[in-house]
């Protein structure tokens, strides 16, 4: 990207797309567009209207820096922008939290389908809340619910609190620090959800380079990936009210084992949900007893 010639929006996009592709970046064109729009301070679609517009040198310098950090350092776009959209909520993200992923919306959908009364005062627990993505999405969709969001990482909780404040949801959210259910001992909930760390340490070498920018504690679940999630499943029953719902996101090759472990933990109505790419990603289950919803 030479500094001593003039560049139009379209030329810059083409150059950057090619550069990103050559570096093995998957969504090269999309990343180029999102970063250029950010550098120019315009909505992404405005770029299409402005294709022939020349870009001023100061904005090009900002863009160039973003391109270098994306291509050379493999910093995820969400961290370059400082935000990520999840469930139509604009969430702040930093290197202290996992950038929420679209597949996690499958867990939110599955949970909402099992808590169908929009106005009920459900008690909800999101374990390992990170940016607060799941907790905030659920709080937004169930305006009378009380949501507890926990994390073992105090830095993650700071970001989650910030997001709750920005979205004006703080009054119905409680943030607690601790190891799994140790954050809220003895409490019971109508819904427990979690997207715990489930990547196997032994797969570390094959992971996309972007993941080095995300917190290890958010990613790795011990050597085989099950260290946190299996403990979570084994302990969840005592944190559920009778008839309470449990939902957990795991890797696409982990749902079978986790569904089996849910059965061993005494849960029933065990189902596996698929993400948009049709991969099995979420296991939902229910604690026996209580007044169960029959809408499913
Ligand atoms: C995969 S990230 C999920 C973040 C967020 N819920 C989301 O879906 O985008 C896992 C989160 O669990 C937290 N975590 C890891 N081990 C934990 C533990 N033993 N107890 C509580 N939280 C834990 C991490 O700090 C991280 O924020």
PDB file of C-alpha atoms and ligand atoms in Angstrom:
ATOM      1  CA  UNK A   1       0.000   0.000   0.000  1.00  0.00           C
ATOM      2  CA  UNK A   2       2.202   2.809  -1.279  1.00  0.00           C
ATOM      3  CA  UNK A   3       1.946   6.100   0.638  1.00  0.00           C
ATOM      4  CA  UNK A   4       2.919   8.347  -2.291  1.00  0.00           C
ATOM      5  CA  UNK A   5       0.043   7.729  -4.657  1.00  0.00           C
ATOM      6  CA  UNK A   6      -3.630   8.427  -4.198  1.00  0.00           C
ATOM      7  CA  UNK A   7      -5.964   5.531  -3.421  1.00  0.00           C
ATOM      8  CA  UNK A   8      -9.714   5.254  -3.818  1.00  0.00           C
ATOM      9  CA  UNK A   9     -11.900   3.230  -1.485  1.00  0.00           C
ATOM     10  CA  UNK A  10     -12.247   0.459  -4.075  1.00  0.00           C
ATOM     11  CA  UNK A  11      -8.527   0.305  -4.807  1.00  0.00           C
ATOM     12  CA  UNK A  12      -7.698   0.074  -1.130  1.00  0.00           C
ATOM     13  CA  UNK A  13     -10.264  -2.637  -0.590  1.00  0.00           C
ATOM     14  CA  UNK A  14      -8.958  -4.698  -3.501  1.00  0.00           C
ATOM     15  CA  UNK A  15      -5.356  -4.336  -2.385  1.00  0.00           C
ATOM     16  CA  UNK A  16      -6.158  -5.245   1.198  1.00  0.00           C
ATOM     17  CA  UNK A  17      -8.363  -8.196   0.288  1.00  0.00           C
ATOM     18  CA  UNK A  18      -5.529  -9.648  -1.781  1.00  0.00           C
ATOM     19  CA  UNK A  19      -2.998  -8.971   0.958  1.00  0.00           C
ATOM     20  CA  UNK A  20      -5.172 -10.624   3.630  1.00  0.00           C
ATOM     21  CA  UNK A  21      -5.878 -13.633   1.390  1.00  0.00           C
ATOM     22  CA  UNK A  22      -2.181 -14.084   0.750  1.00  0.00           C
ATOM     23  CA  UNK A  23      -1.642 -14.136   4.540  1.00  0.00           C
ATOM     24  CA  UNK A  24      -4.254 -16.895   4.909  1.00  0.00           C
ATOM     25  CA  UNK A  25      -6.936 -14.721   6.495  1.00  0.00           C
ATOM     26  CA  UNK A  26     -10.274 -16.405   5.970  1.00  0.00           C
ATOM     27  CA  UNK A  27     -12.778 -13.568   5.472  1.00  0.00           C
ATOM     28  CA  UNK A  28     -10.348 -11.310   3.648  1.00  0.00           C
ATOM     29  CA  UNK A  29     -12.835  -9.023   1.902  1.00  0.00           C
ATOM     30  CA  UNK A  30     -15.131  -8.674   4.898  1.00  0.00           C
ATOM     31  CA  UNK A  31     -12.234  -7.890   7.234  1.00  0.00           C
ATOM     32  CA  UNK A  32     -10.907  -5.302   4.763  1.00  0.00           C
ATOM     33  CA  UNK A  33     -14.297  -3.605   4.558  1.00  0.00           C
ATOM     34  CA  UNK A  34     -14.914  -3.604   8.308  1.00  0.00           C
ATOM     35  CA  UNK A  35     -11.476  -2.151   9.052  1.00  0.00           C
ATOM     36  CA  UNK A  36     -11.667   0.498   6.335  1.00  0.00           C
ATOM     37  CA  UNK A  37     -15.125   1.583   7.496  1.00  0.00           C
ATOM     38  CA  UNK A  38     -13.731   1.808  11.039  1.00  0.00           C
ATOM     39  CA  UNK A  39     -10.754   3.906   9.894  1.00  0.00           C
ATOM     40  CA  UNK A  40     -13.069   6.230   7.971  1.00  0.00           C
ATOM     41  CA  UNK A  41     -15.685   6.363  10.730  1.00  0.00           C
ATOM     42  CA  UNK A  42     -18.503   5.375   8.364  1.00  0.00           C
ATOM     43  CA  UNK A  43     -20.930   2.439   8.209  1.00  0.00           C
ATOM     44  CA  UNK A  44     -19.562  -0.435   6.125  1.00  0.00           C
ATOM     45  CA  UNK A  45     -22.261  -0.126   3.458  1.00  0.00           C
ATOM     46  CA  UNK A  46     -21.266   3.503   2.839  1.00  0.00           C
ATOM     47  CA  UNK A  47     -18.061   2.159   1.263  1.00  0.00           C
ATOM     48  CA  UNK A  48     -20.120   0.874  -1.659  1.00  0.00           C
ATOM     49  CA  UNK A  49     -21.478   4.365  -2.292  1.00  0.00           C
ATOM     50  CA  UNK A  50     -17.979   5.850  -1.980  1.00  0.00           C
ATOM     51  CA  UNK A  51     -16.013   3.365  -4.124  1.00  0.00           C
ATOM     52  CA  UNK A  52     -14.438   6.076  -6.290  1.00  0.00           C
ATOM     53  CA  UNK A  53     -13.737   8.483  -3.426  1.00  0.00           C
ATOM     54  CA  UNK A  54     -10.033   9.117  -2.694  1.00  0.00           C
ATOM     55  CA  UNK A  55      -8.876   8.466   0.859  1.00  0.00           C
ATOM     56  CA  UNK A  56      -7.033  11.235   2.679  1.00  0.00           C
ATOM     57  CA  UNK A  57      -3.540  10.504   3.999  1.00  0.00           C
ATOM     58  CA  UNK A  58      -4.383  10.639   7.752  1.00  0.00           C
ATOM     59  CA  UNK A  59      -7.172   8.080   7.353  1.00  0.00           C
ATOM     60  CA  UNK A  60      -4.929   5.923   5.185  1.00  0.00           C
ATOM     61  CA  UNK A  61      -2.338   5.937   7.962  1.00  0.00           C
ATOM     62  CA  UNK A  62      -4.942   4.755  10.489  1.00  0.00           C
ATOM     63  CA  UNK A  63      -6.084   2.046   8.084  1.00  0.00           C
ATOM     64  CA  UNK A  64      -2.517   0.957   7.312  1.00  0.00           C
ATOM     65  CA  UNK A  65      -1.864   0.392  11.017  1.00  0.00           C
ATOM     66  CA  UNK A  66      -5.013  -1.724  11.327  1.00  0.00           C
ATOM     67  CA  UNK A  67      -4.041  -3.760   8.269  1.00  0.00           C
ATOM     68  CA  UNK A  68      -0.586  -4.465   9.690  1.00  0.00           C
ATOM     69  CA  UNK A  69      -1.983  -5.574  13.049  1.00  0.00           C
ATOM     70  CA  UNK A  70      -4.537  -7.807  11.337  1.00  0.00           C
ATOM     71  CA  UNK A  71      -2.192  -9.374   8.756  1.00  0.00           C
ATOM     72  CA  UNK A  72       1.136  -9.550  10.572  1.00  0.00           C
ATOM     73  CA  UNK A  73       0.041  -9.918  14.210  1.00  0.00           C
ATOM     74  CA  UNK A  74      -3.249 -11.706  13.464  1.00  0.00           C
ATOM     75  CA  UNK A  75      -5.145  -9.584  15.951  1.00  0.00           C
ATOM     76  CA  UNK A  76      -8.865 -10.437  15.609  1.00  0.00           C
ATOM     77  CA  UNK A  77     -11.004  -7.739  14.003  1.00  0.00           C
ATOM     78  CA  UNK A  78     -13.152  -7.490  17.139  1.00  0.00           C
ATOM     79  CA  UNK A  79     -10.109  -6.512  19.211  1.00  0.00           C
ATOM     80  CA  UNK A  80      -8.962  -3.977  16.603  1.00  0.00           C
ATOM     81  CA  UNK A  81     -12.407  -2.399  16.712  1.00  0.00           C
ATOM     82  CA  UNK A  82     -12.829  -2.879  20.482  1.00  0.00           C
ATOM     83  CA  UNK A  83     -16.302  -4.241  19.971  1.00  0.00           C
ATOM     84  CA  UNK A  84     -18.298  -7.144  18.637  1.00  0.00           C
ATOM     85  CA  UNK A  85     -21.952  -7.633  17.846  1.00  0.00           C
ATOM     86  CA  UNK A  86     -23.733 -10.485  19.604  1.00  0.00           C
ATOM     87  CA  UNK A  87     -27.498 -11.057  19.535  1.00  0.00           C
ATOM     88  CA  UNK A  88     -27.768  -7.543  18.028  1.00  0.00           C
ATOM     89  CA  UNK A  89     -26.007  -6.072  21.079  1.00  0.00           C
ATOM     90  CA  UNK A  90     -22.845  -4.043  20.583  1.00  0.00           C
ATOM     91  CA  UNK A  91     -20.406  -5.416  23.181  1.00  0.00           C
ATOM     92  CA  UNK A  92     -17.037  -3.988  24.169  1.00  0.00           C
ATOM     93  CA  UNK A  93     -14.269  -6.566  23.889  1.00  0.00           C
ATOM     94  CA  UNK A  94     -10.600  -6.492  24.853  1.00  0.00           C
ATOM     95  CA  UNK A  95      -7.827  -9.068  25.052  1.00  0.00           C
ATOM     96  CA  UNK A  96      -9.180  -9.958  28.521  1.00  0.00           C
ATOM     97  CA  UNK A  97     -12.311 -11.627  27.154  1.00  0.00           C
ATOM     98  CA  UNK A  98     -13.226 -14.089  24.463  1.00  0.00           C
ATOM     99  CA  UNK A  99     -14.835 -12.271  21.540  1.00  0.00           C
ATOM    100  CA  UNK A 100     -18.355 -13.707  21.478  1.00  0.00           C
ATOM    101  CA  UNK A 101     -18.967 -16.067  18.560  1.00  0.00           C
ATOM    102  CA  UNK A 102     -22.092 -16.451  16.412  1.00  0.00           C
ATOM    103  CA  UNK A 103     -22.421 -20.143  17.377  1.00  0.00           C
ATOM    104  CA  UNK A 104     -23.054 -19.097  20.970  1.00  0.00           C
ATOM    105  CA  UNK A 105     -26.327 -17.561  19.787  1.00  0.00           C
ATOM    106  CA  UNK A 106     -27.548 -21.163  19.377  1.00  0.00           C
ATOM    107  CA  UNK A 107     -27.231 -21.559  23.161  1.00  0.00           C
ATOM    108  CA  UNK A 108     -29.183 -18.338  23.740  1.00  0.00           C
ATOM    109  CA  UNK A 109     -31.934 -19.530  21.356  1.00  0.00           C
ATOM    110  CA  UNK A 110     -32.129 -22.936  23.036  1.00  0.00           C
ATOM    111  CA  UNK A 111     -32.352 -21.352  26.483  1.00  0.00           C
ATOM    112  CA  UNK A 112     -35.056 -18.846  25.476  1.00  0.00           C
ATOM    113  CA  UNK A 113     -37.168 -21.587  23.891  1.00  0.00           C
ATOM    114  CA  UNK A 114     -37.161 -23.376  27.248  1.00  0.00           C
ATOM    115  CA  UNK A 115     -38.001 -20.241  29.259  1.00  0.00           C
ATOM    116  CA  UNK A 116     -40.956 -19.153  27.125  1.00  0.00           C
ATOM    117  CA  UNK A 117     -42.659 -16.680  29.471  1.00  0.00           C
ATOM    118  CA  UNK A 118     -41.213 -13.279  28.566  1.00  0.00           C
ATOM    119  CA  UNK A 119     -42.506 -11.698  31.759  1.00  0.00           C
ATOM    120  CA  UNK A 120     -41.512 -14.366  34.283  1.00  0.00           C
ATOM    121  CA  UNK A 121     -38.969 -13.505  36.997  1.00  0.00           C
ATOM    122  CA  UNK A 122     -36.664 -16.356  36.027  1.00  0.00           C
ATOM    123  CA  UNK A 123     -33.434 -16.779  37.992  1.00  0.00           C
ATOM    124  CA  UNK A 124     -30.662 -17.248  35.467  1.00  0.00           C
ATOM    125  CA  UNK A 125     -26.998 -18.148  35.935  1.00  0.00           C
ATOM    126  CA  UNK A 126     -24.345 -17.652  33.220  1.00  0.00           C
ATOM    127  CA  UNK A 127     -21.129 -19.378  34.305  1.00  0.00           C
ATOM    128  CA  UNK A 128     -17.953 -18.004  32.701  1.00  0.00           C
ATOM    129  CA  UNK A 129     -19.620 -14.900  31.328  1.00  0.00           C
ATOM    130  CA  UNK A 130     -16.573 -13.309  29.645  1.00  0.00           C
ATOM    131  CA  UNK A 131     -17.823 -10.143  27.916  1.00  0.00           C
ATOM    132  CA  UNK A 132     -21.264 -10.847  29.398  1.00  0.00           C
ATOM    133  CA  UNK A 133     -22.611 -11.897  25.993  1.00  0.00           C
ATOM    134  CA  UNK A 134     -24.998 -14.690  27.030  1.00  0.00           C
ATOM    135  CA  UNK A 135     -26.100 -13.060  30.279  1.00  0.00           C
ATOM    136  CA  UNK A 136     -26.873  -9.755  28.568  1.00  0.00           C
ATOM    137  CA  UNK A 137     -28.707 -11.345  25.648  1.00  0.00           C
ATOM    138  CA  UNK A 138     -30.907 -13.296  28.076  1.00  0.00           C
ATOM    139  CA  UNK A 139     -31.486 -10.280  30.330  1.00  0.00           C
ATOM    140  CA  UNK A 140     -32.567  -8.270  27.283  1.00  0.00           C
ATOM    141  CA  UNK A 141     -35.020 -10.953  26.130  1.00  0.00           C
ATOM    142  CA  UNK A 142     -36.493 -11.696  29.564  1.00  0.00           C
ATOM    143  CA  UNK A 143     -37.015  -8.260  31.120  1.00  0.00           C
ATOM    144  CA  UNK A 144     -38.236  -9.553  34.498  1.00  0.00           C
ATOM    145  CA  UNK A 145     -35.434 -12.093  34.933  1.00  0.00           C
ATOM    146  CA  UNK A 146     -32.611 -11.763  37.444  1.00  0.00           C
ATOM    147  CA  UNK A 147     -29.322 -12.797  35.939  1.00  0.00           C
ATOM    148  CA  UNK A 148     -26.190 -13.844  37.771  1.00  0.00           C
ATOM    149  CA  UNK A 149     -23.004 -13.729  35.688  1.00  0.00           C
ATOM    150  CA  UNK A 150     -19.831 -15.298  37.048  1.00  0.00           C
ATOM    151  CA  UNK A 151     -16.260 -15.655  35.941  1.00  0.00           C
ATOM    152  CA  UNK A 152     -12.989 -16.850  37.390  1.00  0.00           C
ATOM    153  CA  UNK A 153     -11.303 -13.867  35.727  1.00  0.00           C
ATOM    154  CA  UNK A 154     -11.743 -10.504  37.503  1.00  0.00           C
ATOM    155  CA  UNK A 155     -10.631  -8.699  34.342  1.00  0.00           C
ATOM    156  CA  UNK A 156     -13.372 -10.371  32.315  1.00  0.00           C
ATOM    157  CA  UNK A 157     -15.936  -9.368  34.936  1.00  0.00           C
ATOM    158  CA  UNK A 158     -14.857  -5.738  34.573  1.00  0.00           C
ATOM    159  CA  UNK A 159     -15.674  -5.857  30.851  1.00  0.00           C
ATOM    160  CA  UNK A 160     -18.967  -7.646  31.486  1.00  0.00           C
ATOM    161  CA  UNK A 161     -19.949  -4.955  34.026  1.00  0.00           C
ATOM    162  CA  UNK A 162     -19.038  -2.234  31.555  1.00  0.00           C
ATOM    163  CA  UNK A 163     -21.233  -3.855  28.901  1.00  0.00           C
ATOM    164  CA  UNK A 164     -24.133  -4.205  31.318  1.00  0.00           C
ATOM    165  CA  UNK A 165     -23.848  -0.501  32.186  1.00  0.00           C
ATOM    166  CA  UNK A 166     -23.710   0.535  28.541  1.00  0.00           C
ATOM    167  CA  UNK A 167     -26.806  -1.530  27.748  1.00  0.00           C
ATOM    168  CA  UNK A 168     -28.639  -0.218  30.839  1.00  0.00           C
ATOM    169  CA  UNK A 169     -29.098  -3.753  32.151  1.00  0.00           C
ATOM    170  CA  UNK A 170     -27.034  -3.477  35.343  1.00  0.00           C
ATOM    171  CA  UNK A 171     -30.018  -3.347  37.678  1.00  0.00           C
ATOM    172  CA  UNK A 172     -30.958  -6.944  36.849  1.00  0.00           C
ATOM    173  CA  UNK A 173     -27.444  -8.360  36.656  1.00  0.00           C
ATOM    174  CA  UNK A 174     -25.237  -9.528  39.472  1.00  0.00           C
ATOM    175  CA  UNK A 175     -21.552 -10.238  38.848  1.00  0.00           C
ATOM    176  CA  UNK A 176     -19.679 -12.751  40.983  1.00  0.00           C
ATOM    177  CA  UNK A 177     -16.104 -13.962  40.825  1.00  0.00           C
ATOM    178  CA  UNK A 178     -15.242 -17.593  41.448  1.00  0.00           C
ATOM    179  CA  UNK A 179     -14.541 -21.094  40.182  1.00  0.00           C
ATOM    180  CA  UNK A 180     -17.767 -22.463  38.634  1.00  0.00           C
ATOM    181  CA  UNK A 181     -20.495 -22.867  41.286  1.00  0.00           C
ATOM    182  CA  UNK A 182     -18.091 -21.701  44.011  1.00  0.00           C
ATOM    183  CA  UNK A 183     -19.120 -18.168  42.965  1.00  0.00           C
ATOM    184  CA  UNK A 184     -22.704 -18.728  44.190  1.00  0.00           C
ATOM    185  CA  UNK A 185     -22.669 -21.625  46.677  1.00  0.00           C
ATOM    186  CA  UNK A 186     -25.990 -23.168  47.658  1.00  0.00           C
ATOM    187  CA  UNK A 187     -28.060 -21.083  45.218  1.00  0.00           C
ATOM    188  CA  UNK A 188     -30.589 -22.506  42.769  1.00  0.00           C
ATOM    189  CA  UNK A 189     -31.605 -21.221  39.352  1.00  0.00           C
ATOM    190  CA  UNK A 190     -34.322 -21.840  36.755  1.00  0.00           C
ATOM    191  CA  UNK A 191     -31.649 -21.764  34.053  1.00  0.00           C
ATOM    192  CA  UNK A 192     -27.920 -22.442  34.143  1.00  0.00           C
ATOM    193  CA  UNK A 193     -26.046 -21.696  30.914  1.00  0.00           C
ATOM    194  CA  UNK A 194     -22.374 -21.762  30.105  1.00  0.00           C
ATOM    195  CA  UNK A 195     -19.915 -21.539  27.271  1.00  0.00           C
ATOM    196  CA  UNK A 196     -16.932 -22.874  29.213  1.00  0.00           C
ATOM    197  CA  UNK A 197     -13.368 -23.285  27.973  1.00  0.00           C
ATOM    198  CA  UNK A 198     -13.382 -26.561  26.030  1.00  0.00           C
ATOM    199  CA  UNK A 199     -10.396 -26.522  23.658  1.00  0.00           C
ATOM    200  CA  UNK A 200      -7.949 -29.404  24.229  1.00  0.00           C
ATOM    201  CA  UNK A 201      -4.438 -28.293  25.198  1.00  0.00           C
ATOM    202  CA  UNK A 202      -3.071 -31.030  22.976  1.00  0.00           C
ATOM    203  CA  UNK A 203      -4.666 -29.331  19.917  1.00  0.00           C
ATOM    204  CA  UNK A 204      -2.858 -26.068  20.647  1.00  0.00           C
ATOM    205  CA  UNK A 205      -0.460 -26.338  17.692  1.00  0.00           C
ATOM    206  CA  UNK A 206      -3.305 -26.582  15.152  1.00  0.00           C
ATOM    207  CA  UNK A 207      -5.285 -23.592  16.363  1.00  0.00           C
ATOM    208  CA  UNK A 208      -5.827 -20.465  14.225  1.00  0.00           C
ATOM    209  CA  UNK A 209      -3.153 -17.813  14.983  1.00  0.00           C
ATOM    210  CA  UNK A 210      -5.828 -15.304  16.102  1.00  0.00           C
ATOM    211  CA  UNK A 211      -6.457 -17.352  19.254  1.00  0.00           C
ATOM    212  CA  UNK A 212      -3.164 -16.281  20.855  1.00  0.00           C
ATOM    213  CA  UNK A 213      -4.833 -12.893  21.355  1.00  0.00           C
ATOM    214  CA  UNK A 214      -7.635 -14.368  23.449  1.00  0.00           C
ATOM    215  CA  UNK A 215      -7.231 -15.306  27.132  1.00  0.00           C
ATOM    216  CA  UNK A 216      -5.967 -18.854  27.737  1.00  0.00           C
ATOM    217  CA  UNK A 217      -8.424 -19.292  30.604  1.00  0.00           C
ATOM    218  CA  UNK A 218     -11.267 -18.681  28.165  1.00  0.00           C
ATOM    219  CA  UNK A 219     -10.064 -21.313  25.716  1.00  0.00           C
ATOM    220  CA  UNK A 220      -8.380 -24.314  27.241  1.00  0.00           C
ATOM    221  CA  UNK A 221     -10.086 -27.036  29.219  1.00  0.00           C
ATOM    222  CA  UNK A 222      -7.098 -29.164  30.155  1.00  0.00           C
ATOM    223  CA  UNK A 223      -5.318 -31.735  28.025  1.00  0.00           C
ATOM    224  CA  UNK A 224      -8.466 -33.264  26.483  1.00  0.00           C
ATOM    225  CA  UNK A 225     -10.692 -30.151  26.699  1.00  0.00           C
ATOM    226  CA  UNK A 226     -13.119 -31.632  29.246  1.00  0.00           C
ATOM    227  CA  UNK A 227     -11.524 -30.462  32.520  1.00  0.00           C
ATOM    228  CA  UNK A 228     -13.956 -27.594  33.147  1.00  0.00           C
ATOM    229  CA  UNK A 229     -17.057 -28.740  31.267  1.00  0.00           C
ATOM    230  CA  UNK A 230     -17.234 -32.229  32.815  1.00  0.00           C
ATOM    231  CA  UNK A 231     -16.918 -30.732  36.296  1.00  0.00           C
ATOM    232  CA  UNK A 232     -19.645 -28.257  35.404  1.00  0.00           C
ATOM    233  CA  UNK A 233     -22.013 -31.028  34.275  1.00  0.00           C
ATOM    234  CA  UNK A 234     -21.288 -33.151  37.351  1.00  0.00           C
ATOM    235  CA  UNK A 235     -22.111 -30.240  39.686  1.00  0.00           C
ATOM    236  CA  UNK A 236     -24.979 -28.505  37.864  1.00  0.00           C
ATOM    237  CA  UNK A 237     -27.896 -30.490  39.279  1.00  0.00           C
ATOM    238  CA  UNK A 238     -27.597 -29.019  42.777  1.00  0.00           C
ATOM    239  CA  UNK A 239     -27.677 -25.478  41.303  1.00  0.00           C
ATOM    240  CA  UNK A 240     -30.918 -26.120  39.374  1.00  0.00           C
ATOM    241  CA  UNK A 241     -34.385 -25.748  40.797  1.00  0.00           C
ATOM    242  CA  UNK A 242     -36.703 -28.737  40.104  1.00  0.00           C
ATOM    243  CA  UNK A 243     -37.526 -28.633  36.369  1.00  0.00           C
ATOM    244  CA  UNK A 244     -34.674 -26.169  35.853  1.00  0.00           C
ATOM    245  CA  UNK A 245     -32.970 -25.966  32.467  1.00  0.00           C
ATOM    246  CA  UNK A 246     -29.281 -26.495  31.711  1.00  0.00           C
ATOM    247  CA  UNK A 247     -27.543 -25.487  28.482  1.00  0.00           C
ATOM    248  CA  UNK A 248     -23.888 -25.726  27.580  1.00  0.00           C
ATOM    249  CA  UNK A 249     -21.853 -25.000  24.465  1.00  0.00           C
ATOM    250  CA  UNK A 250     -19.022 -27.389  23.605  1.00  0.00           C
ATOM    251  CA  UNK A 251     -16.876 -28.359  20.633  1.00  0.00           C
ATOM    252  CA  UNK A 252     -18.636 -30.068  17.714  1.00  0.00           C
ATOM    253  CA  UNK A 253     -16.971 -33.390  18.581  1.00  0.00           C
ATOM    254  CA  UNK A 254     -17.807 -33.171  22.287  1.00  0.00           C
ATOM    255  CA  UNK A 255     -21.621 -33.142  22.404  1.00  0.00           C
ATOM    256  CA  UNK A 256     -22.047 -36.918  22.548  1.00  0.00           C
ATOM    257  CA  UNK A 257     -19.875 -37.319  25.630  1.00  0.00           C
ATOM    258  CA  UNK A 258     -21.415 -34.296  27.343  1.00  0.00           C
ATOM    259  CA  UNK A 259     -24.971 -35.535  26.626  1.00  0.00           C
ATOM    260  CA  UNK A 260     -23.988 -38.860  28.234  1.00  0.00           C
ATOM    261  CA  UNK A 261     -22.515 -37.066  31.246  1.00  0.00           C
ATOM    262  CA  UNK A 262     -25.749 -35.059  31.608  1.00  0.00           C
ATOM    263  CA  UNK A 263     -27.645 -38.372  31.860  1.00  0.00           C
ATOM    264  CA  UNK A 264     -25.167 -39.661  34.445  1.00  0.00           C
ATOM    265  CA  UNK A 265     -25.716 -36.443  36.436  1.00  0.00           C
ATOM    266  CA  UNK A 266     -29.456 -37.259  36.654  1.00  0.00           C
ATOM    267  CA  UNK A 267     -30.655 -34.748  34.046  1.00  0.00           C
ATOM    268  CA  UNK A 268     -33.345 -35.608  31.507  1.00  0.00           C
ATOM    269  CA  UNK A 269     -34.832 -34.284  28.228  1.00  0.00           C
ATOM    270  CA  UNK A 270     -31.284 -34.193  26.889  1.00  0.00           C
ATOM    271  CA  UNK A 271     -31.045 -32.659  23.424  1.00  0.00           C
ATOM    272  CA  UNK A 272     -28.254 -31.549  21.139  1.00  0.00           C
ATOM    273  CA  UNK A 273     -28.644 -28.350  19.104  1.00  0.00           C
ATOM    274  CA  UNK A 274     -26.769 -27.490  15.928  1.00  0.00           C
ATOM    275  CA  UNK A 275     -25.220 -24.159  15.021  1.00  0.00           C
ATOM    276  CA  UNK A 276     -25.811 -22.323  11.729  1.00  0.00           C
ATOM    277  CA  UNK A 277     -23.154 -24.465  10.063  1.00  0.00           C
ATOM    278  CA  UNK A 278     -25.212 -27.541  11.156  1.00  0.00           C
ATOM    279  CA  UNK A 279     -22.522 -28.696  13.567  1.00  0.00           C
ATOM    280  CA  UNK A 280     -23.689 -30.120  16.917  1.00  0.00           C
ATOM    281  CA  UNK A 281     -22.608 -27.485  19.440  1.00  0.00           C
ATOM    282  CA  UNK A 282     -25.013 -27.164  22.340  1.00  0.00           C
ATOM    283  CA  UNK A 283     -26.367 -29.689  24.825  1.00  0.00           C
ATOM    284  CA  UNK A 284     -29.615 -28.797  26.616  1.00  0.00           C
ATOM    285  CA  UNK A 285     -31.104 -30.777  29.493  1.00  0.00           C
ATOM    286  CA  UNK A 286     -33.495 -30.423  32.387  1.00  0.00           C
ATOM    287  CA  UNK A 287     -33.521 -31.379  36.033  1.00  0.00           C
ATOM    288  CA  UNK A 288     -36.458 -33.680  36.840  1.00  0.00           C
ATOM    289  CA  UNK A 289     -39.405 -32.347  38.820  1.00  0.00           C
ATOM    290  CA  UNK A 290     -41.238 -29.037  39.001  1.00  0.00           C
ATOM    291  CA  UNK A 291     -43.834 -27.619  36.650  1.00  0.00           C
ATOM    292  CA  UNK A 292     -42.244 -28.330  33.319  1.00  0.00           C
ATOM    293  CA  UNK A 293     -43.002 -26.262  30.265  1.00  0.00           C
ATOM    294  CA  UNK A 294     -44.673 -28.446  27.629  1.00  0.00           C
ATOM    295  CA  UNK A 295     -44.408 -26.111  24.643  1.00  0.00           C
ATOM    296  CA  UNK A 296     -41.402 -27.836  23.063  1.00  0.00           C
TER     297      UNK A 296
HETATM  298  C1  LIG B   1     -15.251 -19.619  26.190  1.00  0.00           C
HETATM  299  S1  LIG B   1     -15.241 -18.210  27.256  1.00  0.00           S
HETATM  300  C2  LIG B   1     -16.947 -17.732  27.133  1.00  0.00           C
HETATM  301  C3  LIG B   1     -17.194 -16.277  27.351  1.00  0.00           C
HETATM  302  C4  LIG B   1     -18.659 -15.856  27.084  1.00  0.00           C
HETATM  303  N1  LIG B   1     -19.582 -16.580  27.947  1.00  0.00           N
HETATM  304  C5  LIG B   1     -19.028 -16.091  25.638  1.00  0.00           C
HETATM  305  O1  LIG B   1     -19.769 -17.049  25.362  1.00  0.00           O
HETATM  306  O2  LIG B   1     -18.594 -15.326  24.768  1.00  0.00           O
HETATM  307  C6  LIG B   1     -15.129 -19.010  28.825  1.00  0.00           C
HETATM  308  C7  LIG B   1     -15.169 -18.090  30.056  1.00  0.00           C
HETATM  309  O3  LIG B   1     -15.136 -18.916  31.222  1.00  0.00           O
HETATM  310  C8  LIG B   1     -14.263 -18.364  32.176  1.00  0.00           C
HETATM  311  N2  LIG B   1     -13.769 -19.479  33.011  1.00  0.00           N
HETATM  312  C9  LIG B   1     -12.787 -20.368  32.745  1.00  0.00           C
HETATM  313  N3  LIG B   1     -12.677 -21.261  33.733  1.00  0.00           N
HETATM  314  C10 LIG B   1     -13.608 -20.937  34.658  1.00  0.00           C
HETATM  315  C11 LIG B   1     -13.985 -21.490  35.912  1.00  0.00           C
HETATM  316  N4  LIG B   1     -13.378 -22.568  36.400  1.00  0.00           N
HETATM  317  N5  LIG B   1     -14.986 -20.897  36.600  1.00  0.00           N
HETATM  318  C12 LIG B   1     -15.610 -19.796  36.109  1.00  0.00           C
HETATM  319  N6  LIG B   1     -15.307 -19.234  34.916  1.00  0.00           N
HETATM  320  C13 LIG B   1     -14.319 -19.796  34.201  1.00  0.00           C
HETATM  321  C14 LIG B   1     -13.189 -17.666  31.362  1.00  0.00           C
HETATM  322  O4  LIG B   1     -12.551 -16.661  32.105  1.00  0.00           O
HETATM  323  C15 LIG B   1     -13.994 -17.147  30.180  1.00  0.00           C
HETATM  324  O5  LIG B   1     -14.451 -15.832  30.414  1.00  0.00           O
END
